[in-house]
Amino acid sequence: MKIRSVVPFILHVPVTGSQIADSTHTITHWGVVGARIDTEDGLSGYGFTGTHAFLPGDHLVTRCIQTCYAPLLLGEDASDIQRLWLKLARDPALQWIGRAGITTLAHAAIDVALWDLKAKAAAVPLWKLLGGQVRDRVRAYNTDIGWLSIADDKLVEGARRAVAEGFSGIKIKVGSTVERDLRRLQAVRKAIGPDVTLAIDGNGKWDLPTCQRFCRAAEQYDVFWFEEPLWHDDVKGHAALARATSMPIALGEQLYTQDAFSEFFHQQAIHWVQPDVTRMAGLTEVLRVCETADSLRLPVAPHAGDMSQVHVHLSYAHPACKVLEYIPWIKDCFTEPAEVVDGFFRLPQQAGAGTTPTPEAWARFRRPAE
Ligand code: MG
């Protein structure tokens, strides 16, 4: 498993419709910015991070992969995942310029590629390598029907359609105005009835007084969780909101390290834990967060199953993972897409982490890596 080459890549994949928006972002494409790691015995592992398909930013990540991390990896044994994680994360020169951000996104791509390689070398799907199947099914909830850019009537229509397709959970975006978001929440709850879980996601837009005002009025709609109500790093604010409302608080998709999660745990500012292998430094760091969450009896809902592919494997194998997000923009770019059937993610069967792009996606969506 000696590493022969590390090749960065970029895919720009269109989102559903021509454009989507939440409270803070409007995008047309999702960036799959990654690394292919080839070994001397002929295997290739793929891993990637996620971006808003902003090419100058994507190039910062691919340059980090190519010029900073590749030289540390060439000639190494790809199966030494923990040792290589430390080698990259604790490199004196690199940790000085970034213990979070571009270096971590690039590290995510590398770490996932190594897990993909290890599972391929063992000829098993990744969930088997992670300890095997711990649950029969992984429940999916649908976020793709709930963007802020969707008009009220279409939002209700999409929620009904998702339930008819078998989803037992949906999530809608909030963070515009309290009045508009309450109106939409009420309409969706009325349309789907009491038995479907309904979560909301603020994407860090509001301040604490706005969240408190919104929560007082929204509690009657049985909200499954309020995700990223406040700015991503605001531990004290989330702790204050958690004390002020009966709604569970969910967050984590924008946290880079286990230390960042630890602050939220210690301050009792989080109820649903949402790490992302494409944001943190890969599956290796996410597993540490899952273990800590499990020890605290906190449920994990990894961010977006199909936008990492890996989260499906993780959710089948880790006892802390309870439910997984569905946003199907990039799933068809992979040889084994993270498919949802009757509201549940299908158990992956192919060897690896599910991160191998198809030749069609490679040809259609690839952009210059530098
Ligand atoms: Mg979110």
mmCIF file of C-alpha atoms and ligand atoms in Angstrom:
data_model
loop_
_atom_site.group_PDB
_atom_site.id
_atom_site.type_symbol
_atom_site.label_atom_id
_atom_site.label_comp_id
_atom_site.label_asym_id
_atom_site.label_seq_id
_atom_site.Cartn_x
_atom_site.Cartn_y
_atom_site.Cartn_z
ATOM 1 C CA MET A 1 0.000 0.000 0.000
ATOM 2 C CA LYS A 2 2.914 2.361 -0.714
ATOM 3 C CA ILE A 3 1.673 5.740 -1.965
ATOM 4 C CA ARG A 4 2.872 6.444 -5.498
ATOM 5 C CA SER A 5 1.016 9.678 -6.340
ATOM 6 C CA VAL A 6 -1.481 12.218 -4.999
ATOM 7 C CA VAL A 7 -3.555 13.929 -7.694
ATOM 8 C CA PRO A 8 -5.928 16.788 -6.841
ATOM 9 C CA PHE A 9 -9.188 17.220 -8.777
ATOM 10 C CA ILE A 10 -12.182 19.560 -9.003
ATOM 11 C CA LEU A 11 -15.754 18.771 -10.113
ATOM 12 C CA HIS A 12 -18.418 21.489 -10.374
ATOM 13 C CA VAL A 13 -21.869 19.891 -10.175
ATOM 14 C CA PRO A 14 -25.156 21.790 -10.696
ATOM 15 C CA VAL A 15 -27.637 21.968 -7.793
ATOM 16 C CA THR A 16 -31.336 21.028 -8.079
ATOM 17 C CA GLY A 17 -33.047 23.544 -10.401
ATOM 18 C CA SER A 18 -30.739 26.328 -11.501
ATOM 19 C CA GLN A 19 -30.100 27.908 -8.100
ATOM 20 C CA ILE A 20 -30.833 27.459 -4.374
ATOM 21 C CA ALA A 21 -30.555 29.763 -1.357
ATOM 22 C CA ASP A 22 -30.500 29.537 2.416
ATOM 23 C CA SER A 23 -30.238 32.508 4.786
ATOM 24 C CA THR A 24 -26.603 33.193 3.965
ATOM 25 C CA HIS A 25 -25.718 31.547 0.637
ATOM 26 C CA THR A 26 -27.006 31.506 -2.937
ATOM 27 C CA ILE A 27 -25.349 28.923 -5.171
ATOM 28 C CA THR A 28 -25.729 27.333 -8.585
ATOM 29 C CA HIS A 29 -23.140 24.524 -8.285
ATOM 30 C CA TRP A 30 -21.536 22.358 -5.616
ATOM 31 C CA GLY A 31 -17.751 21.973 -5.674
ATOM 32 C CA VAL A 32 -16.343 18.473 -5.225
ATOM 33 C CA VAL A 33 -12.698 19.291 -4.543
ATOM 34 C CA GLY A 34 -10.622 16.251 -3.854
ATOM 35 C CA ALA A 35 -7.629 13.998 -4.104
ATOM 36 C CA ARG A 36 -6.979 10.687 -5.827
ATOM 37 C CA ILE A 37 -4.291 8.695 -4.067
ATOM 38 C CA ASP A 38 -2.642 5.930 -6.110
ATOM 39 C CA THR A 39 -0.637 3.096 -4.585
ATOM 40 C CA GLU A 40 2.172 1.091 -6.120
ATOM 41 C CA ASP A 41 0.006 -2.036 -6.109
ATOM 42 C CA GLY A 42 -2.470 -0.392 -8.490
ATOM 43 C CA LEU A 43 -5.285 0.819 -6.188
ATOM 44 C CA SER A 44 -6.787 4.315 -6.291
ATOM 45 C CA GLY A 45 -8.572 5.954 -3.350
ATOM 46 C CA TYR A 46 -10.792 9.040 -3.682
ATOM 47 C CA GLY A 47 -11.724 11.650 -1.107
ATOM 48 C CA PHE A 48 -13.114 15.166 -1.339
ATOM 49 C CA THR A 49 -14.307 18.241 0.484
ATOM 50 C CA GLY A 50 -17.325 20.400 -0.458
ATOM 51 C CA THR A 51 -17.282 24.010 -1.680
ATOM 52 C CA HIS A 52 -19.526 26.569 -3.336
ATOM 53 C CA ALA A 53 -17.742 25.958 -6.645
ATOM 54 C CA PHE A 54 -15.743 29.178 -6.419
ATOM 55 C CA LEU A 55 -12.756 28.261 -8.572
ATOM 56 C CA PRO A 56 -10.154 30.603 -6.979
ATOM 57 C CA GLY A 57 -11.078 29.155 -3.563
ATOM 58 C CA ASP A 58 -11.069 25.598 -4.900
ATOM 59 C CA HIS A 59 -7.555 26.204 -6.231
ATOM 60 C CA LEU A 60 -6.347 27.111 -2.733
ATOM 61 C CA VAL A 61 -7.493 23.655 -1.594
ATOM 62 C CA THR A 62 -5.983 21.758 -4.545
ATOM 63 C CA ARG A 63 -2.689 23.662 -4.141
ATOM 64 C CA CYS A 64 -2.607 22.720 -0.485
ATOM 65 C CA ILE A 65 -3.136 19.065 -1.445
ATOM 66 C CA GLN A 66 -0.494 19.188 -4.166
ATOM 67 C CA THR A 67 2.249 21.314 -2.674
ATOM 68 C CA CYS A 68 1.812 20.866 1.109
ATOM 69 C CA TYR A 69 0.371 17.386 1.721
ATOM 70 C CA ALA A 70 1.492 15.268 -1.258
ATOM 71 C CA PRO A 71 5.222 15.533 -0.358
ATOM 72 C CA LEU A 72 4.388 14.281 3.167
ATOM 73 C CA LEU A 73 2.527 11.270 1.763
ATOM 74 C CA LEU A 74 4.653 9.953 -1.120
ATOM 75 C CA GLY A 75 6.284 6.621 -0.231
ATOM 76 C CA GLU A 76 4.201 6.206 2.931
ATOM 77 C CA ASP A 77 2.067 3.149 3.717
ATOM 78 C CA ALA A 78 -1.514 4.247 2.940
ATOM 79 C CA SER A 79 -2.937 1.878 5.547
ATOM 80 C CA ASP A 80 -1.342 3.813 8.433
ATOM 81 C CA ILE A 81 -4.335 6.148 8.651
ATOM 82 C CA GLN A 82 -3.950 7.380 12.239
ATOM 83 C CA ARG A 83 -0.218 7.997 11.905
ATOM 84 C CA LEU A 84 -0.662 9.843 8.608
ATOM 85 C CA TRP A 85 -3.509 11.896 10.100
ATOM 86 C CA LEU A 86 -1.139 13.095 12.830
ATOM 87 C CA LYS A 87 1.680 13.647 10.369
ATOM 88 C CA LEU A 88 -0.486 16.049 8.344
ATOM 89 C CA ALA A 89 -2.385 17.694 11.203
ATOM 90 C CA ARG A 90 0.646 18.245 13.415
ATOM 91 C CA ASP A 91 3.196 19.199 10.775
ATOM 92 C CA PRO A 92 4.921 22.187 12.440
ATOM 93 C CA ALA A 93 4.968 24.406 9.353
ATOM 94 C CA LEU A 94 1.371 23.632 8.332
ATOM 95 C CA GLN A 95 -0.312 23.870 11.733
ATOM 96 C CA TRP A 96 1.297 27.330 12.042
ATOM 97 C CA ILE A 97 -0.571 28.604 8.963
ATOM 98 C CA GLY A 98 -3.896 26.884 9.641
ATOM 99 C CA ARG A 99 -5.394 24.526 12.190
ATOM 100 C CA ALA A 100 -8.752 25.169 10.484
ATOM 101 C CA GLY A 101 -9.953 26.299 7.078
ATOM 102 C CA ILE A 102 -8.233 25.491 3.788
ATOM 103 C CA THR A 103 -5.701 23.119 5.346
ATOM 104 C CA THR A 104 -8.473 21.174 7.084
ATOM 105 C CA LEU A 105 -10.622 20.942 3.936
ATOM 106 C CA ALA A 106 -7.606 19.618 2.030
ATOM 107 C CA HIS A 107 -6.831 17.189 4.850
ATOM 108 C CA ALA A 108 -10.453 15.942 4.687
ATOM 109 C CA ALA A 109 -9.948 14.909 1.051
ATOM 110 C CA ILE A 110 -6.717 13.072 1.885
ATOM 111 C CA ASP A 111 -8.060 11.260 4.949
ATOM 112 C CA VAL A 112 -11.206 10.036 3.168
ATOM 113 C CA ALA A 113 -9.114 8.856 0.202
ATOM 114 C CA LEU A 114 -6.997 6.793 2.629
ATOM 115 C CA TRP A 115 -10.113 5.203 4.166
ATOM 116 C CA ASP A 116 -11.410 4.481 0.645
ATOM 117 C CA LEU A 117 -8.103 2.802 -0.189
ATOM 118 C CA LYS A 118 -8.095 0.752 2.990
ATOM 119 C CA ALA A 119 -11.619 -0.550 2.367
ATOM 120 C CA LYS A 120 -10.797 -1.310 -1.281
ATOM 121 C CA ALA A 121 -7.638 -3.193 -0.251
ATOM 122 C CA ALA A 122 -9.758 -5.271 2.147
ATOM 123 C CA ALA A 123 -12.413 -5.706 -0.604
ATOM 124 C CA VAL A 124 -15.213 -4.578 1.729
ATOM 125 C CA PRO A 125 -17.560 -1.592 1.919
ATOM 126 C CA LEU A 126 -16.258 0.938 4.442
ATOM 127 C CA TRP A 127 -19.006 0.230 6.991
ATOM 128 C CA LYS A 128 -17.587 -3.273 7.444
ATOM 129 C CA LEU A 129 -14.143 -1.855 8.168
ATOM 130 C CA LEU A 130 -15.724 0.470 10.748
ATOM 131 C CA GLY A 131 -16.979 -2.473 12.779
ATOM 132 C CA GLY A 132 -19.890 -3.734 10.731
ATOM 133 C CA GLN A 133 -23.583 -2.985 10.477
ATOM 134 C CA VAL A 134 -25.059 -1.728 13.741
ATOM 135 C CA ARG A 135 -28.580 -1.011 12.459
ATOM 136 C CA ASP A 136 -30.917 -2.437 9.809
ATOM 137 C CA ARG A 137 -31.732 0.880 8.170
ATOM 138 C CA VAL A 138 -30.573 4.513 8.173
ATOM 139 C CA ARG A 139 -33.484 6.953 8.132
ATOM 140 C CA ALA A 140 -33.161 9.841 5.684
ATOM 141 C CA TYR A 141 -34.664 13.299 6.023
ATOM 142 C CA ASN A 142 -35.135 15.540 3.002
ATOM 143 C CA THR A 143 -33.622 19.060 2.955
ATOM 144 C CA ASP A 144 -33.779 19.619 -0.795
ATOM 145 C CA ILE A 145 -37.481 20.574 -0.645
ATOM 146 C CA GLY A 146 -36.928 23.314 1.947
ATOM 147 C CA TRP A 147 -34.704 26.081 0.521
ATOM 148 C CA LEU A 148 -35.514 29.714 1.316
ATOM 149 C CA SER A 149 -35.531 30.428 -2.412
ATOM 150 C CA ILE A 150 -38.610 28.200 -2.865
ATOM 151 C CA ALA A 151 -41.949 30.080 -2.855
ATOM 152 C CA ASP A 152 -44.431 29.251 -0.084
ATOM 153 C CA ASP A 153 -46.845 27.236 -2.252
ATOM 154 C CA LYS A 154 -44.009 25.242 -3.849
ATOM 155 C CA LEU A 155 -42.524 24.604 -0.404
ATOM 156 C CA VAL A 156 -45.744 23.022 0.807
ATOM 157 C CA GLU A 157 -46.066 21.071 -2.447
ATOM 158 C CA GLY A 158 -42.482 19.765 -2.121
ATOM 159 C CA ALA A 159 -43.002 18.756 1.513
ATOM 160 C CA ARG A 160 -46.111 16.778 0.584
ATOM 161 C CA ARG A 161 -44.260 15.141 -2.320
ATOM 162 C CA ALA A 162 -41.335 14.114 -0.089
ATOM 163 C CA VAL A 163 -43.708 12.471 2.385
ATOM 164 C CA ALA A 164 -45.514 10.698 -0.472
ATOM 165 C CA GLU A 165 -42.119 9.393 -1.662
ATOM 166 C CA GLY A 166 -41.576 7.801 1.757
ATOM 167 C CA PHE A 167 -39.575 10.385 3.720
ATOM 168 C CA SER A 168 -40.553 10.415 7.400
ATOM 169 C CA GLY A 169 -38.557 13.577 8.039
ATOM 170 C CA ILE A 170 -37.987 16.899 6.289
ATOM 171 C CA LYS A 171 -36.083 20.089 7.042
ATOM 172 C CA ILE A 172 -36.861 23.622 5.935
ATOM 173 C CA LYS A 173 -34.641 26.677 5.961
ATOM 174 C CA VAL A 174 -35.341 29.714 8.143
ATOM 175 C CA GLY A 175 -33.409 32.929 8.749
ATOM 176 C CA SER A 176 -35.274 35.371 6.510
ATOM 177 C CA THR A 177 -37.817 37.270 8.643
ATOM 178 C CA VAL A 178 -39.446 35.812 11.749
ATOM 179 C CA GLU A 179 -42.910 36.445 10.311
ATOM 180 C CA ARG A 180 -42.229 34.806 6.927
ATOM 181 C CA ASP A 181 -40.487 31.801 8.461
ATOM 182 C CA LEU A 182 -43.278 31.237 11.001
ATOM 183 C CA ARG A 183 -45.838 31.362 8.202
ATOM 184 C CA ARG A 184 -43.915 28.770 6.195
ATOM 185 C CA LEU A 185 -43.335 26.543 9.220
ATOM 186 C CA GLN A 186 -47.027 26.596 10.101
ATOM 187 C CA ALA A 187 -48.041 25.808 6.498
ATOM 188 C CA VAL A 188 -45.631 22.872 6.192
ATOM 189 C CA ARG A 189 -46.581 21.378 9.558
ATOM 190 C CA LYS A 190 -50.261 21.609 8.573
ATOM 191 C CA ALA A 191 -49.537 19.945 5.205
ATOM 192 C CA ILE A 192 -47.484 16.980 6.508
ATOM 193 C CA GLY A 193 -49.418 16.262 9.704
ATOM 194 C CA PRO A 194 -48.066 15.418 13.156
ATOM 195 C CA ASP A 195 -46.185 12.176 12.382
ATOM 196 C CA VAL A 196 -43.409 13.459 10.103
ATOM 197 C CA THR A 197 -40.381 14.999 11.831
ATOM 198 C CA LEU A 198 -39.901 18.641 10.850
ATOM 199 C CA ALA A 199 -36.539 20.306 11.512
ATOM 200 C CA ILE A 200 -35.499 23.884 10.735
ATOM 201 C CA ASP A 201 -32.096 25.314 9.759
ATOM 202 C CA GLY A 202 -31.025 28.961 10.227
ATOM 203 C CA ASN A 203 -27.497 28.667 8.762
ATOM 204 C CA GLY A 204 -26.123 30.965 11.447
ATOM 205 C CA LYS A 205 -27.957 34.078 10.329
ATOM 206 C CA TRP A 206 -29.896 35.395 13.354
ATOM 207 C CA ASP A 207 -28.813 36.926 16.647
ATOM 208 C CA LEU A 208 -29.918 35.649 20.054
ATOM 209 C CA PRO A 209 -32.914 37.972 20.628
ATOM 210 C CA THR A 210 -34.298 37.139 17.160
ATOM 211 C CA CYS A 211 -33.877 33.404 17.808
ATOM 212 C CA GLN A 212 -35.593 33.686 21.184
ATOM 213 C CA ARG A 213 -38.526 35.600 19.686
ATOM 214 C CA PHE A 214 -38.832 33.079 16.852
ATOM 215 C CA CYS A 215 -38.575 30.057 19.161
ATOM 216 C CA ARG A 216 -41.305 31.304 21.519
ATOM 217 C CA ALA A 217 -43.742 31.400 18.586
ATOM 218 C CA ALA A 218 -42.450 28.272 16.792
ATOM 219 C CA GLU A 219 -42.457 25.789 19.675
ATOM 220 C CA GLN A 220 -46.110 24.921 19.018
ATOM 221 C CA TYR A 221 -45.140 23.300 15.660
ATOM 222 C CA ASP A 222 -43.177 20.430 17.239
ATOM 223 C CA VAL A 223 -39.801 21.290 15.716
ATOM 224 C CA PHE A 224 -37.459 18.266 15.659
ATOM 225 C CA TRP A 225 -34.395 20.508 15.976
ATOM 226 C CA PHE A 226 -33.302 24.093 15.295
ATOM 227 C CA GLU A 227 -30.053 23.823 13.330
ATOM 228 C CA GLU A 228 -27.335 26.509 13.372
ATOM 229 C CA PRO A 229 -29.598 29.169 14.873
ATOM 230 C CA LEU A 230 -26.621 31.452 15.623
ATOM 231 C CA TRP A 231 -23.132 32.178 14.286
ATOM 232 C CA HIS A 232 -21.168 28.928 14.004
ATOM 233 C CA ASP A 233 -18.550 29.681 16.694
ATOM 234 C CA ASP A 234 -20.898 31.302 19.236
ATOM 235 C CA VAL A 235 -20.821 28.733 22.036
ATOM 236 C CA LYS A 236 -22.260 30.999 24.744
ATOM 237 C CA GLY A 237 -25.114 32.162 22.511
ATOM 238 C CA HIS A 238 -26.133 28.587 21.691
ATOM 239 C CA ALA A 239 -25.944 27.675 25.384
ATOM 240 C CA ALA A 240 -28.216 30.612 26.241
ATOM 241 C CA LEU A 241 -30.705 29.645 23.530
ATOM 242 C CA ALA A 242 -30.651 25.998 24.639
ATOM 243 C CA ARG A 243 -31.661 27.153 28.140
ATOM 244 C CA ALA A 244 -34.371 29.461 26.780
ATOM 245 C CA THR A 245 -36.243 27.104 24.438
ATOM 246 C CA SER A 246 -37.602 23.572 24.484
ATOM 247 C CA MET A 247 -36.417 23.079 20.869
ATOM 248 C CA PRO A 248 -33.345 20.838 20.583
ATOM 249 C CA ILE A 249 -30.284 22.641 19.167
ATOM 250 C CA ALA A 250 -28.367 21.009 16.274
ATOM 251 C CA LEU A 251 -25.006 22.159 14.893
ATOM 252 C CA GLY A 252 -21.590 21.116 13.716
ATOM 253 C CA GLU A 253 -21.442 21.258 9.919
ATOM 254 C CA GLN A 254 -19.106 24.288 10.122
ATOM 255 C CA LEU A 255 -16.881 23.070 12.966
ATOM 256 C CA TYR A 256 -13.380 21.937 12.039
ATOM 257 C CA THR A 257 -12.061 20.091 15.091
ATOM 258 C CA GLN A 258 -13.030 17.825 17.960
ATOM 259 C CA ASP A 259 -11.915 20.655 20.270
ATOM 260 C CA ALA A 260 -14.550 22.946 18.740
ATOM 261 C CA PHE A 261 -17.234 20.320 19.443
ATOM 262 C CA SER A 262 -15.907 19.858 22.987
ATOM 263 C CA GLU A 263 -16.670 23.507 23.808
ATOM 264 C CA PHE A 264 -20.319 23.035 22.767
ATOM 265 C CA PHE A 265 -20.515 19.781 24.767
ATOM 266 C CA HIS A 266 -19.056 21.357 27.912
ATOM 267 C CA GLN A 267 -21.399 24.339 27.738
ATOM 268 C CA GLN A 268 -24.462 22.134 27.080
ATOM 269 C CA ALA A 269 -25.080 24.160 23.934
ATOM 270 C CA ILE A 270 -25.885 21.244 21.591
ATOM 271 C CA HIS A 271 -28.410 18.381 21.478
ATOM 272 C CA TRP A 272 -27.922 16.964 17.953
ATOM 273 C CA VAL A 273 -24.318 16.559 16.817
ATOM 274 C CA GLN A 274 -23.667 17.175 13.113
ATOM 275 C CA PRO A 275 -20.019 16.569 12.130
ATOM 276 C CA ASP A 276 -19.016 16.456 8.461
ATOM 277 C CA VAL A 277 -16.089 14.425 7.097
ATOM 278 C CA THR A 278 -15.713 16.976 4.287
ATOM 279 C CA ARG A 279 -15.363 19.899 6.746
ATOM 280 C CA MET A 280 -13.323 18.307 9.536
ATOM 281 C CA ALA A 281 -10.036 16.604 8.722
ATOM 282 C CA GLY A 282 -11.806 13.542 7.400
ATOM 283 C CA LEU A 283 -13.458 10.474 8.878
ATOM 284 C CA THR A 284 -10.651 10.008 11.415
ATOM 285 C CA GLU A 285 -11.569 13.222 13.275
ATOM 286 C CA VAL A 286 -15.341 12.702 12.843
ATOM 287 C CA LEU A 287 -15.058 9.278 14.517
ATOM 288 C CA ARG A 288 -13.538 10.985 17.582
ATOM 289 C CA VAL A 289 -16.547 13.339 17.752
ATOM 290 C CA CYS A 290 -18.988 10.424 17.357
ATOM 291 C CA GLU A 291 -17.307 8.561 20.226
ATOM 292 C CA THR A 292 -17.489 11.604 22.510
ATOM 293 C CA ALA A 293 -21.126 12.270 21.577
ATOM 294 C CA ASP A 294 -21.972 8.637 22.288
ATOM 295 C CA SER A 295 -20.312 8.820 25.702
ATOM 296 C CA LEU A 296 -22.482 11.860 26.492
ATOM 297 C CA ARG A 297 -25.624 10.097 25.168
ATOM 298 C CA LEU A 298 -26.026 12.751 22.479
ATOM 299 C CA PRO A 299 -27.381 11.618 19.080
ATOM 300 C CA VAL A 300 -25.349 12.246 15.911
ATOM 301 C CA ALA A 301 -26.890 13.304 12.592
ATOM 302 C CA PRO A 302 -23.925 13.612 10.182
ATOM 303 C CA HIS A 303 -24.261 16.498 7.755
ATOM 304 C CA ALA A 304 -25.598 15.428 4.310
ATOM 305 C CA GLY A 305 -25.283 11.731 3.500
ATOM 306 C CA ASP A 306 -25.024 11.930 -0.266
ATOM 307 C CA MET A 307 -22.717 14.963 -0.337
ATOM 308 C CA SER A 308 -19.944 13.026 1.351
ATOM 309 C CA GLN A 309 -21.039 9.478 0.405
ATOM 310 C CA VAL A 310 -19.011 8.407 3.476
ATOM 311 C CA HIS A 311 -21.701 9.424 5.987
ATOM 312 C CA VAL A 312 -23.922 6.585 4.809
ATOM 313 C CA HIS A 313 -21.207 4.070 5.743
ATOM 314 C CA LEU A 314 -20.620 5.863 9.057
ATOM 315 C CA SER A 315 -24.340 5.903 9.881
ATOM 316 C CA TYR A 316 -24.708 2.178 9.265
ATOM 317 C CA ALA A 317 -21.681 1.407 11.453
ATOM 318 C CA HIS A 318 -21.732 3.843 14.389
ATOM 319 C CA PRO A 319 -24.241 3.493 17.240
ATOM 320 C CA ALA A 320 -24.437 7.266 17.862
ATOM 321 C CA CYS A 321 -25.734 8.065 14.323
ATOM 322 C CA LYS A 322 -29.535 8.243 14.295
ATOM 323 C CA VAL A 323 -30.659 9.976 11.079
ATOM 324 C CA LEU A 324 -29.026 11.336 7.915
ATOM 325 C CA GLU A 325 -29.658 14.281 5.603
ATOM 326 C CA TYR A 326 -30.624 13.877 1.931
ATOM 327 C CA ILE A 327 -29.548 16.502 -0.654
ATOM 328 C CA PRO A 328 -29.104 14.656 -3.953
ATOM 329 C CA TRP A 329 -26.974 17.106 -5.963
ATOM 330 C CA ILE A 330 -23.800 15.064 -6.418
ATOM 331 C CA LYS A 331 -24.753 11.474 -5.637
ATOM 332 C CA ASP A 332 -24.992 10.436 -9.299
ATOM 333 C CA CYS A 333 -21.347 11.398 -9.810
ATOM 334 C CA PHE A 334 -20.281 8.198 -8.012
ATOM 335 C CA THR A 335 -20.115 4.550 -9.015
ATOM 336 C CA GLU A 336 -22.376 3.692 -6.065
ATOM 337 C CA PRO A 337 -24.694 6.655 -5.393
ATOM 338 C CA ALA A 338 -26.041 7.157 -1.843
ATOM 339 C CA GLU A 339 -29.604 6.246 -2.785
ATOM 340 C CA VAL A 340 -32.702 6.657 -0.645
ATOM 341 C CA VAL A 341 -35.474 4.081 -1.070
ATOM 342 C CA ASP A 342 -38.779 4.508 0.812
ATOM 343 C CA GLY A 343 -37.181 7.035 3.147
ATOM 344 C CA PHE A 344 -34.074 5.018 4.060
ATOM 345 C CA PHE A 345 -30.505 5.084 2.711
ATOM 346 C CA ARG A 346 -29.608 1.859 0.919
ATOM 347 C CA LEU A 347 -26.811 -0.184 2.512
ATOM 348 C CA PRO A 348 -23.687 0.297 0.329
ATOM 349 C CA GLN A 349 -22.354 -2.891 -1.275
ATOM 350 C CA GLN A 350 -19.261 -1.884 -3.263
ATOM 351 C CA ALA A 351 -15.779 -2.091 -1.776
ATOM 352 C CA GLY A 352 -14.487 1.286 -0.608
ATOM 353 C CA ALA A 353 -16.001 4.479 0.802
ATOM 354 C CA GLY A 354 -18.379 5.150 -2.112
ATOM 355 C CA THR A 355 -16.263 8.117 -3.230
ATOM 356 C CA THR A 356 -15.100 6.869 -6.646
ATOM 357 C CA PRO A 357 -16.389 9.219 -9.395
ATOM 358 C CA THR A 358 -17.882 7.778 -12.569
ATOM 359 C CA PRO A 359 -16.048 8.387 -15.870
ATOM 360 C CA GLU A 360 -19.112 10.374 -17.007
ATOM 361 C CA ALA A 361 -18.903 12.764 -14.020
ATOM 362 C CA TRP A 362 -15.158 13.041 -14.551
ATOM 363 C CA ALA A 363 -15.685 14.045 -18.193
ATOM 364 C CA ARG A 364 -18.681 16.334 -17.645
ATOM 365 C CA PHE A 365 -17.952 18.276 -14.457
ATOM 366 C CA ARG A 366 -14.167 18.401 -14.190
ATOM 367 C CA ARG A 367 -12.451 21.794 -13.932
ATOM 368 C CA PRO A 368 -8.694 22.544 -14.055
ATOM 369 C CA ALA A 369 -7.166 21.694 -10.674
ATOM 370 C CA GLU A 370 -4.710 24.607 -10.951
HETATM 371 MG MG MG B 1 -27.391 22.885 7.735
#
